[in-house]
Amino acid sequence: MFSKHVTKDISAYCHGELTTEASKQFAEHIISCAGCRTKFEEIKLGIKLAEQLPQLTAPDSLWHEVESALGRGEAPSGTVSVRPASSWRLRLAVAAAVVLVLTLGVWLYNSQPGPHGGPGKAWQVTRLGGTPKIGSEEVFYRGSLSEGEWLETDGNSRAQIAVGTIGNVDIDENTRVRLLETQPTEHRLELARGKMSARIWAPPRLFFVDTPSAVAADLGCAYTLSVDDKGDGRLSVSSGWVALQANERESIVPAGASCETRVGTGPGTPYFDDSTLEFQQALNKVDFDNDQASRSKALKSMLDHSRAQDTLTLWHLLPRVNESDRVLVYEKMESFGAPPAGVTRDGVLKLDQNMLQLWRVSLEGGWILSGGGKGIPKGTVDGKSLKSWSDLKLKDPVKK
Amino acid sequence: MERRAAMAEQLINGQVIEACQQGDRDAFLCLFEAYKDKVFSIAVYSSGGDRTLAEDVTQQIFLKLFTAIRQFRGDSEFTTWLYRLVVNACLDERRRRRRWLPWDLTQTPGMAAAMSNLSEKKPQERQYARLEVAEAVRGAIEELKPKFRLPILLKYIEGLSYEEIAEVMGCSKGTVASRLNRGHSQLAKRLSHFNNPALWGE
């Protein structure tokens, strides 16, 4: 679908100066236009750099110089003469303002959080049921969630967070989330426990959710993320793609698929929700069982229950299993279809990154169809159909 | 500093401005305290980092402010009126002196060392690297043309919205968006070596 390029709106989008509708159109276009996305990354860097520009402090002597100049009559002609205001009410108001300005100066100077410690930004929270709390304050209708603040729901309450102009996050019962950061170039939530559903219309890698076991990086999508009391989690994607990453592991999860995460291990392997129960149970052992023999046994069971679309899981497993198991995974994948030109058995078994990526790209069409066609947003890249999540140029979403 | 100024600005109400118009010294002091750091910052960034020159410019701006404040009728926001004065003073100064000394990024002490192997550095070292970035940004900002630099200063130092910047600069909101875009783009190109995820904590 053709839409106008949006490069001229990038700064306005990042600064929240576009209307909600224009923001949505911007995000829809940029996720499918490689040219605009490249420019978006460039402008984002420019914004990050400009944000580093510190406000300087004028020297204390400056007022005396200004006052002296006024006294010496050096000011341009027409300058008002310096004397007390005529009305005592005015003098009183001014005196109060002077005292407050100077007192605030001292107090705030001493309580500065840092060179960029300006007033925190906030997201609007709407109560959906019960009495959610922001900090210790109950939210009766609407509230404001500032950076660093926790939003907590109990067994009877739910809430919705408006993520600036880029989307919404529904917070389920018994959930605890914190707004870590909201900047033009990055929005980041922490999900400590519970369940949240996000619908984000934004360019890739603008919205992140930290959990105890992995970081979810939005790639333009809708998804549900849950974390249990141990910190383990589960991601289910209903449209678009989400990257889960931790401990140098990355799982790319398309629509119709899910992925478990475990504290200490990080993200497991993504799988389609309609895969067989036997497949999912075996995969769970392959991902998280500590015993190698048990993992190898589970892998064989998993391969026996795999279907062509389960190459999503198999491809992710290639670098995660040992060499002998890798041969089995390769052969199973090959049984569903020969790898594309330029990809050899030997190269895959040696984990040649170029070959692995080539093979993945050739498989993604099938994965998208398995997810009901919701895996890749409609659109074009330089006049060609958007074919791969790799066109979205992912980067490490983990924030250390 | 930003919080201090933001809260101090909130105390600048109609009564303080009215008192300034009557020549009240304390009211002048109040205005000065609220805006001196922002005005000084813009002056520094517009004068090639020459703080002495920036002090002169800031002094002149406040003297002009105290001259012209009688003419302020409240038709626009006071801040818009003030920043228009600041922008004009900086442009006048630039035209008058024509000596804008850019920072030479390659001569910034410790830059290469600060940027090397950032991901292996400890938090305090990353903080040091960020300070080095701030130095480099100051230099790069100075090298922008005034029409791209001033919207950036008004956005990031003064915290103005696009509409407010447009009013200060006497142009449309679309022009502000376009100039900010080009300013950001030029900053990114000039400082592309800072495109390092480790530096930004990603």
XYZ file of C-alpha atoms in Angstrom:
602
model
C 0.000 0.000 0.000
C 1.443 3.354 -1.006
C 1.750 6.105 1.544
C 3.746 9.310 1.613
C 7.229 9.232 3.054
C 7.416 10.646 6.546
C 11.027 11.763 6.952
C 10.016 15.393 7.499
C 7.862 14.375 10.476
C 10.452 12.300 12.339
C 11.484 14.916 14.918
C 7.856 15.959 15.442
C 6.901 12.303 15.982
C 9.686 11.752 18.495
C 8.741 14.915 20.389
C 5.062 13.967 20.537
C 4.091 16.912 18.339
C 1.954 14.878 15.937
C -1.703 14.086 16.556
C -2.545 10.538 17.597
C -3.881 9.784 14.124
C -0.796 11.252 12.448
C 1.417 9.263 14.838
C -0.323 6.047 13.859
C 0.046 6.807 10.160
C 3.697 7.676 10.758
C 4.359 4.374 12.539
C 2.477 2.324 9.947
C 4.534 3.885 7.183
C 7.915 3.732 8.863
C 7.667 0.093 9.815
C 7.329 -0.787 6.162
C 9.626 1.781 4.532
C 13.328 1.038 4.795
C 14.332 4.507 3.583
C 12.287 6.343 6.204
C 13.433 3.867 8.850
C 17.084 4.575 8.106
C 16.406 8.287 8.403
C 14.458 7.631 11.616
C 17.541 5.972 13.163
C 19.677 8.935 12.125
C 17.296 11.524 13.599
C 16.963 9.443 16.766
C 20.722 9.651 17.223
C 20.554 13.403 16.610
C 17.882 13.737 19.301
C 19.876 11.631 21.763
C 22.884 13.839 21.133
C 20.903 17.080 21.486
C 19.504 15.806 24.794
C 23.060 15.749 26.133
C 23.335 19.499 25.726
C 23.646 20.788 29.274
C 22.084 23.975 30.563
C 24.895 26.149 31.854
C 24.973 28.257 34.992
C 25.400 31.978 34.669
C 28.158 33.406 36.908
C 26.953 34.925 40.171
C 28.662 38.192 39.333
C 26.369 38.794 36.377
C 23.551 40.428 38.331
C 25.935 42.930 39.900
C 27.241 43.821 36.456
C 23.706 44.284 35.127
C 22.700 46.336 38.154
C 25.856 48.456 37.910
C 25.241 49.076 34.230
C 21.722 50.185 35.029
C 23.056 52.435 37.780
C 25.713 53.915 35.475
C 23.049 54.610 32.901
C 24.725 52.304 30.380
C 21.471 50.720 29.412
C 19.933 51.794 26.151
C 17.848 54.919 26.361
C 14.373 54.430 27.688
C 15.394 51.996 30.409
C 13.163 52.281 33.419
C 14.884 53.710 36.450
C 15.505 51.250 39.244
C 13.417 52.064 42.301
C 10.819 50.380 44.453
C 7.419 49.815 42.895
C 4.829 52.427 43.776
C 2.139 50.171 45.206
C 2.786 48.434 48.533
C 0.688 45.452 47.388
C 2.930 45.083 44.343
C 6.053 45.409 46.481
C 4.761 42.721 48.803
C 3.978 40.354 45.909
C 7.393 40.927 44.376
C 9.182 40.488 47.698
C 7.409 37.163 48.186
C 8.368 36.047 44.682
C 12.004 37.055 45.231
C 12.185 35.102 48.484
C 10.621 32.058 46.828
C 12.874 32.211 43.766
C 16.008 32.500 45.861
C 14.879 29.856 48.361
C 13.913 27.474 45.585
C 17.259 28.091 44.007
C 19.108 26.891 47.085
C 16.739 24.051 47.895
C 16.521 22.688 44.369
C 20.219 23.136 43.766
C 20.894 20.948 46.792
C 18.377 18.322 45.740
C 19.343 17.935 42.099
C 19.186 14.316 40.955
C 21.785 14.914 38.251
C 22.709 17.091 35.330
C 19.622 16.027 33.422
C 17.306 15.741 36.385
C 14.454 17.725 34.932
C 10.864 17.111 35.867
C 9.933 13.536 35.024
C 7.460 12.799 32.269
C 4.341 10.836 32.971
C 1.889 8.484 31.288
C -1.831 8.650 31.814
C -3.386 5.726 33.655
C -7.110 4.959 33.392
C -8.861 2.709 35.867
C -10.593 -0.220 34.146
C -11.900 -1.805 37.345
C -11.356 -1.937 41.116
C -8.862 0.469 42.665
C -5.414 0.256 41.114
C -2.686 2.166 42.939
C 0.128 4.405 41.770
C 2.552 4.295 44.672
C 0.236 4.502 47.665
C -2.388 6.619 45.857
C -5.567 4.949 44.642
C -6.637 5.665 41.071
C -10.380 6.344 41.042
C -10.751 7.407 37.432
C -7.482 8.612 35.980
C -3.984 8.997 37.331
C -0.511 9.877 36.211
C 2.408 7.446 36.246
C 5.755 9.234 36.433
C 9.206 7.825 35.778
C 10.214 5.587 38.672
C 6.662 5.107 39.961
C 4.973 1.715 40.406
C 1.451 0.927 39.241
C -0.052 -1.998 41.126
C -3.342 -3.848 40.756
C -4.883 -6.282 43.231
C -7.119 -9.283 42.576
C -10.044 -7.040 41.630
C -8.488 -4.145 39.791
C -7.273 -3.448 36.266
C -5.888 -0.387 34.527
C -4.857 0.916 31.146
C -1.703 2.925 30.494
C -1.489 5.277 27.525
C 2.078 4.957 26.250
C 2.487 8.519 25.053
C 1.012 8.607 21.580
C 2.374 5.239 20.509
C -0.015 2.766 22.087
C -1.790 1.314 25.085
C -0.893 -1.246 27.720
C -3.668 -3.031 29.628
C -2.646 -4.096 33.115
C -4.404 -7.213 34.424
C -5.216 -8.127 38.025
C -2.386 -8.783 40.520
C 0.191 -6.997 38.442
C 3.056 -4.693 39.355
C 4.654 -2.458 36.700
C 6.990 0.500 36.862
C 7.677 3.248 34.346
C 11.448 3.208 33.961
C 11.923 5.746 31.219
C 9.947 7.710 28.681
C 12.029 9.598 26.163
C 11.427 10.530 22.539
C 13.806 7.761 21.569
C 12.833 5.114 24.100
C 9.916 4.090 26.311
C 10.639 1.423 28.910
C 8.408 -0.358 31.424
C 9.360 -2.915 34.048
C 6.965 -5.809 34.619
C 7.865 -7.264 38.029
C 4.923 -9.698 38.180
C 1.477 -10.229 36.710
C 0.229 -9.810 33.176
C 0.059 -6.984 30.637
C -1.197 -6.694 27.077
C 0.448 -4.138 24.794
C -0.773 -2.695 21.501
C 1.952 -0.533 20.059
C 1.951 1.401 16.801
C 5.511 2.601 16.686
C 8.693 2.010 14.763
C 10.763 -0.970 15.951
C 12.738 -0.681 19.165
C 10.922 2.271 20.656
C 9.027 0.386 23.365
C 10.698 -2.087 25.742
C 9.492 -4.102 28.715
C 12.040 -5.359 31.229
C 11.118 -8.532 33.114
C 13.244 -10.431 35.658
C 14.222 -12.982 32.998
C 14.252 -11.137 29.643
C 13.635 -7.879 27.841
C 10.789 -7.660 25.329
C 11.493 -5.283 22.450
C 8.504 -4.233 20.424
C 8.873 -4.453 16.681
C 5.463 -2.956 15.884
C 2.912 -5.344 17.312
C 0.374 -6.516 19.874
C 1.310 -9.007 22.550
C 0.696 -10.315 26.034
C 3.481 -10.710 28.571
C 3.182 -12.385 31.950
C 5.596 -12.874 34.842
C 5.041 -15.222 37.773
C 6.214 -14.815 41.365
C 9.548 -16.530 40.599
C 10.272 -14.041 37.815
C 9.731 -16.550 34.992
C 7.673 -15.264 32.098
C 5.687 -16.018 28.970
C 5.230 -13.930 25.854
C 2.370 -14.464 23.380
C 2.232 -12.383 20.216
C -1.043 -11.650 18.418
C 0.303 -9.406 15.645
C 3.673 -8.247 14.391
C 6.905 -9.426 15.999
C 8.540 -9.153 19.397
C 12.189 -9.764 20.231
C 12.936 -11.360 23.609
C 16.490 -11.111 24.793
C 18.707 -11.862 27.777
C 21.974 -13.629 28.496
C 23.116 -13.252 24.874
C 20.074 -15.213 23.718
C 17.532 -13.721 21.395
C 14.205 -15.149 20.321
C 12.154 -13.493 17.618
C 8.511 -14.281 18.189
C 5.974 -13.765 15.376
C 2.181 -13.498 15.545
C 0.531 -16.728 16.632
C 3.592 -17.843 18.578
C 4.719 -17.776 22.205
C 7.964 -18.012 24.115
C 8.775 -18.874 27.729
C 11.525 -17.157 29.729
C 13.307 -18.348 32.850
C 15.385 -16.444 35.392
C 19.025 -17.345 34.878
C 18.465 -18.867 31.437
C 16.700 -16.084 29.563
C 14.305 -16.606 26.683
C 13.502 -20.114 25.571
C 12.653 -21.084 21.998
C 9.561 -19.623 20.304
C 6.826 -22.024 19.218
C 3.494 -21.714 17.476
C 0.517 -21.874 19.805
C -1.170 -24.492 17.615
C 1.741 -26.929 17.851
C 0.944 -30.194 19.627
C 1.035 -30.466 23.403
C 3.711 -33.169 23.126
C 5.831 -30.801 21.039
C 5.486 -27.977 23.578
C 6.210 -30.209 26.585
C 9.303 -31.637 24.923
C 10.480 -28.155 23.944
C 10.147 -27.022 27.546
C 12.614 -29.754 28.564
C 14.962 -28.934 25.692
C 14.998 -25.299 26.787
C 15.157 -25.552 30.546
C 16.120 -29.059 31.727
C 19.581 -29.085 33.288
C 20.394 -32.661 32.256
C 21.926 -33.062 28.779
C 20.711 -36.641 28.305
C 17.196 -35.595 29.235
C 17.367 -32.671 26.814
C 18.556 -34.894 23.955
C 15.764 -37.368 24.630
C 13.192 -34.558 24.686
C 14.608 -33.186 21.453
C 13.957 -36.476 19.652
C 10.364 -36.474 20.901
C 9.955 -32.878 19.838
C 11.260 -33.607 16.340
C 8.832 -36.511 16.024
C 5.931 -34.128 16.703
C 7.110 -31.222 14.583
C 5.349 -29.838 11.488
C 6.632 -27.716 8.598
C 5.713 -24.436 10.317
C 7.620 -25.568 13.410
C 10.806 -24.661 11.579
C 10.346 -21.444 13.604
C 11.357 -23.476 16.643
C 13.888 -25.651 14.874
C 15.744 -22.727 13.327
C 16.111 -21.052 16.740
C 17.369 -24.339 18.207
C 20.239 -24.779 15.736
C 22.774 -22.713 17.716
C 21.359 -23.766 21.100
C 21.842 -27.540 20.922
C 25.050 -29.559 20.894
C 26.690 -30.710 17.657
C 25.177 -34.187 17.517
C 21.671 -32.859 18.245
C 22.207 -30.106 15.672
C 22.553 -32.751 12.973
C 19.132 -34.134 13.928
C 17.564 -30.674 13.878
C 19.101 -29.905 10.491
C 17.896 -33.135 8.964
C 14.381 -32.551 10.261
C 14.338 -29.056 8.799
C 15.673 -30.376 5.504
C 12.874 -32.954 5.417
C 10.370 -30.078 5.270
C 12.185 -28.403 2.413
C 15.708 -28.036 1.103
C 17.608 -24.965 2.303
C 17.871 -22.108 -0.231
C 20.771 -21.641 -2.627
C 23.935 -20.642 -0.820
C 23.079 -22.576 2.328
C 24.960 -25.836 2.835
C 24.649 -28.597 5.404
C 28.241 -28.106 6.442
C 27.803 -24.341 6.836
C 24.671 -24.684 8.949
C 26.261 -27.280 11.211
C 29.205 -24.925 11.691
C 26.691 -22.148 12.486
C 27.711 -19.905 9.608
C 25.751 -16.752 10.442
C 25.165 -15.696 6.844
C 23.749 -19.086 5.962
C 21.569 -19.194 9.047
C 20.108 -15.778 8.224
C 19.563 -16.735 4.575
C 17.684 -19.836 5.604
C 15.598 -17.941 8.144
C 14.542 -15.352 5.575
C 13.434 -18.109 3.220
C 11.340 -19.669 5.985
C 9.675 -16.552 7.328
C 6.922 -16.488 4.715
C 5.642 -19.775 6.084
C 5.900 -18.573 9.669
C 3.856 -15.476 8.827
C 1.159 -17.607 7.205
C 1.125 -19.803 10.298
C 0.431 -16.731 12.395
C -2.631 -15.857 10.313
C -0.626 -13.511 8.107
C -0.211 -11.017 10.938
C 3.513 -11.404 11.292
C 4.637 -8.705 8.927
C 2.869 -5.407 8.559
C 1.534 -4.614 5.117
C 3.834 -2.374 3.189
C 6.815 -2.095 0.969
C 10.534 -1.656 1.299
C 11.922 0.415 -1.493
C 9.085 -0.604 -3.730
C 9.279 -4.317 -2.863
C 7.043 -6.158 -0.432
C 8.297 -6.302 3.112
C 9.439 -9.872 3.466
C 11.440 -10.319 6.591
C 11.655 -9.095 10.143
C 15.338 -8.709 9.434
C 14.304 -5.791 7.215
C 13.466 -4.077 10.476
C 17.180 -4.015 11.379
C 17.009 -5.270 14.919
C 19.573 -4.363 17.474
C 20.279 -5.462 20.987
C 17.258 -4.407 23.069
C 18.863 -5.215 26.393
C 19.612 -2.227 28.573
C 22.404 -2.845 31.017
C 18.966 23.534 37.291
C 16.073 22.835 34.966
C 13.716 22.188 37.898
C 14.935 25.272 39.651
C 14.340 27.434 36.618
C 11.015 25.782 35.816
C 9.686 26.447 39.311
C 11.183 29.914 39.457
C 9.514 30.689 36.129
C 6.164 29.769 37.592
C 6.622 32.583 40.085
C 6.962 35.132 37.310
C 3.405 36.337 37.159
C 1.662 39.472 36.017
C 2.473 41.247 39.263
C 6.208 40.718 38.897
C 6.123 41.940 35.311
C 4.007 44.924 36.291
C 6.497 45.754 39.040
C 9.323 45.489 36.495
C 7.449 47.922 34.298
C 7.405 50.308 37.250
C 11.159 49.878 37.656
C 11.163 47.739 40.808
C 14.668 46.430 41.496
C 13.506 43.323 43.311
C 11.191 42.436 40.467
C 14.109 42.749 38.027
C 16.150 40.486 40.271
C 13.302 37.991 40.305
C 13.116 37.925 36.502
C 16.869 37.730 36.244
C 17.096 34.756 38.615
C 14.375 32.901 36.748
C 15.904 33.213 33.291
C 19.608 33.972 33.649
C 20.862 30.399 33.218
C 18.795 29.741 30.106
C 19.706 33.045 28.523
C 23.361 32.537 29.404
C 23.324 28.993 27.973
C 21.955 30.157 24.638
C 24.495 32.963 24.582
C 27.374 30.543 25.225
C 26.236 28.100 22.544
C 25.773 30.964 20.119
C 29.177 32.465 20.759
C 31.507 29.610 20.030
C 31.790 28.674 23.688
C 33.284 32.036 24.583
C 31.916 32.534 28.092
C 33.248 36.061 28.412
C 31.489 37.088 25.238
C 28.392 35.200 26.399
C 28.421 37.150 29.681
C 28.474 40.405 27.706
C 25.636 39.218 25.494
C 23.582 38.068 28.494
C 24.146 41.389 30.203
C 23.035 43.247 27.077
C 19.959 41.056 26.774
C 18.839 41.831 30.320
C 19.542 45.509 29.864
C 17.432 45.439 26.708
C 14.780 43.498 28.571
C 14.584 46.131 31.275
C 14.386 48.806 28.599
C 11.689 47.180 26.569
C 9.582 45.694 29.307
C 7.392 48.758 29.455
C 6.313 47.959 25.930
C 5.262 44.438 26.867
C 1.465 44.454 26.697
C 0.791 40.804 27.324
C -0.328 40.154 23.739
C 1.895 37.068 23.731
C 3.361 34.924 26.499
C 6.115 36.701 28.389
C 8.524 33.850 27.665
C 7.833 34.118 23.931
C 8.540 37.807 24.090
C 11.723 37.239 26.127
C 13.118 34.507 23.888
C 12.427 36.576 20.801
C 14.647 39.195 22.413
C 17.296 36.554 23.131
C 17.221 35.125 19.615
C 17.477 38.577 18.041
C 20.329 39.571 20.348
C 22.286 36.429 19.484
C 21.732 36.914 15.763
C 22.718 40.592 16.024
C 25.845 39.691 17.943
C 26.772 37.115 15.357
C 26.306 39.575 12.529
C 28.311 42.186 14.412
C 31.299 40.103 15.364
C 31.479 37.479 12.652
C 33.921 35.528 14.747
C 32.503 32.251 15.724
C 35.118 29.844 16.766
C 33.991 26.269 16.379
C 35.133 23.629 18.797
C 37.504 21.254 17.116
C 36.195 17.845 18.036
C 39.420 16.140 17.153
C 41.159 18.256 19.763
C 38.733 17.436 22.550
C 40.918 15.946 25.290
C 40.353 12.313 26.070
C 37.734 11.786 23.364
C 39.342 8.806 21.734
C 40.077 7.175 25.071
C 36.566 7.803 26.323
C 35.004 6.145 23.281
C 37.144 3.038 23.172
C 35.608 -0.238 24.346
C 32.665 1.447 26.007
C 30.845 -1.770 26.650
C 33.696 -2.930 28.856
C 33.709 0.218 30.936
C 32.296 0.642 34.405
C 29.254 2.894 35.002
C 31.334 5.840 36.193
C 33.499 5.523 33.101
C 30.397 5.496 30.917
C 29.254 8.603 32.758
C 32.584 10.188 31.910
C 32.093 9.209 28.288
C 28.641 10.848 28.332
C 30.221 14.064 29.592
C 32.644 13.856 26.720
C 29.665 13.483 24.390
C 28.142 16.619 25.885
C 31.340 18.472 25.074
C 31.305 17.213 21.508
C 27.631 18.117 21.110
C 28.357 21.649 22.273
C 30.925 21.949 19.528
C 28.700 20.440 16.876
C 25.756 22.650 17.866
C 27.943 25.685 17.431
C 28.779 24.665 13.889
C 25.153 24.501 12.825
C 23.723 27.446 10.943
C 21.781 29.731 13.292
C 18.459 28.773 11.685
C 19.065 25.146 12.697
C 20.891 25.843 15.960
C 18.380 28.218 17.539
C 15.376 25.867 17.325
C 17.516 23.164 18.945
C 18.558 25.501 21.775
C 14.964 26.642 22.277
C 13.811 23.019 22.345
C 16.485 21.479 24.555
C 17.601 24.374 26.738
C 14.323 26.257 27.062
C 12.004 23.273 26.691
C 9.643 25.120 24.346
C 6.995 23.384 22.247
C 7.077 23.622 18.449
C 4.306 26.194 18.581
C 6.233 28.346 21.062
C 9.426 28.076 19.020
C 7.467 29.097 15.924
C 6.147 32.146 17.731
C 9.600 33.130 18.996
C 11.217 32.704 15.599
C 8.352 34.188 13.637
C 7.854 31.178 11.395
C 5.381 28.327 11.009
C 5.265 25.174 13.122
C 6.085 23.200 9.990
C 9.235 25.250 9.478
C 10.266 24.552 13.073
C 9.712 20.813 12.544
C 11.723 20.909 9.340
C 14.615 22.891 10.874
C 14.765 20.657 13.935
C 14.805 17.639 11.650
C 17.695 19.037 9.657
C 19.503 20.101 12.821
C 19.167 16.616 14.316
C 20.271 15.070 11.070
C 23.375 17.247 10.853
C 24.254 16.512 14.471
C 23.921 12.784 13.833
C 26.074 12.918 10.716
C 28.745 15.017 12.331
C 28.860 12.883 15.470
C 28.099 9.518 13.870
C 30.989 7.970 15.794
C 28.770 8.208 18.882
C 26.306 5.756 17.363
C 27.407 3.210 19.920
C 24.731 1.261 21.855
C 27.068 0.851 24.837
C 27.299 4.601 25.190
C 23.543 5.022 25.357
C 23.066 2.097 27.711
C 21.258 -0.014 25.100
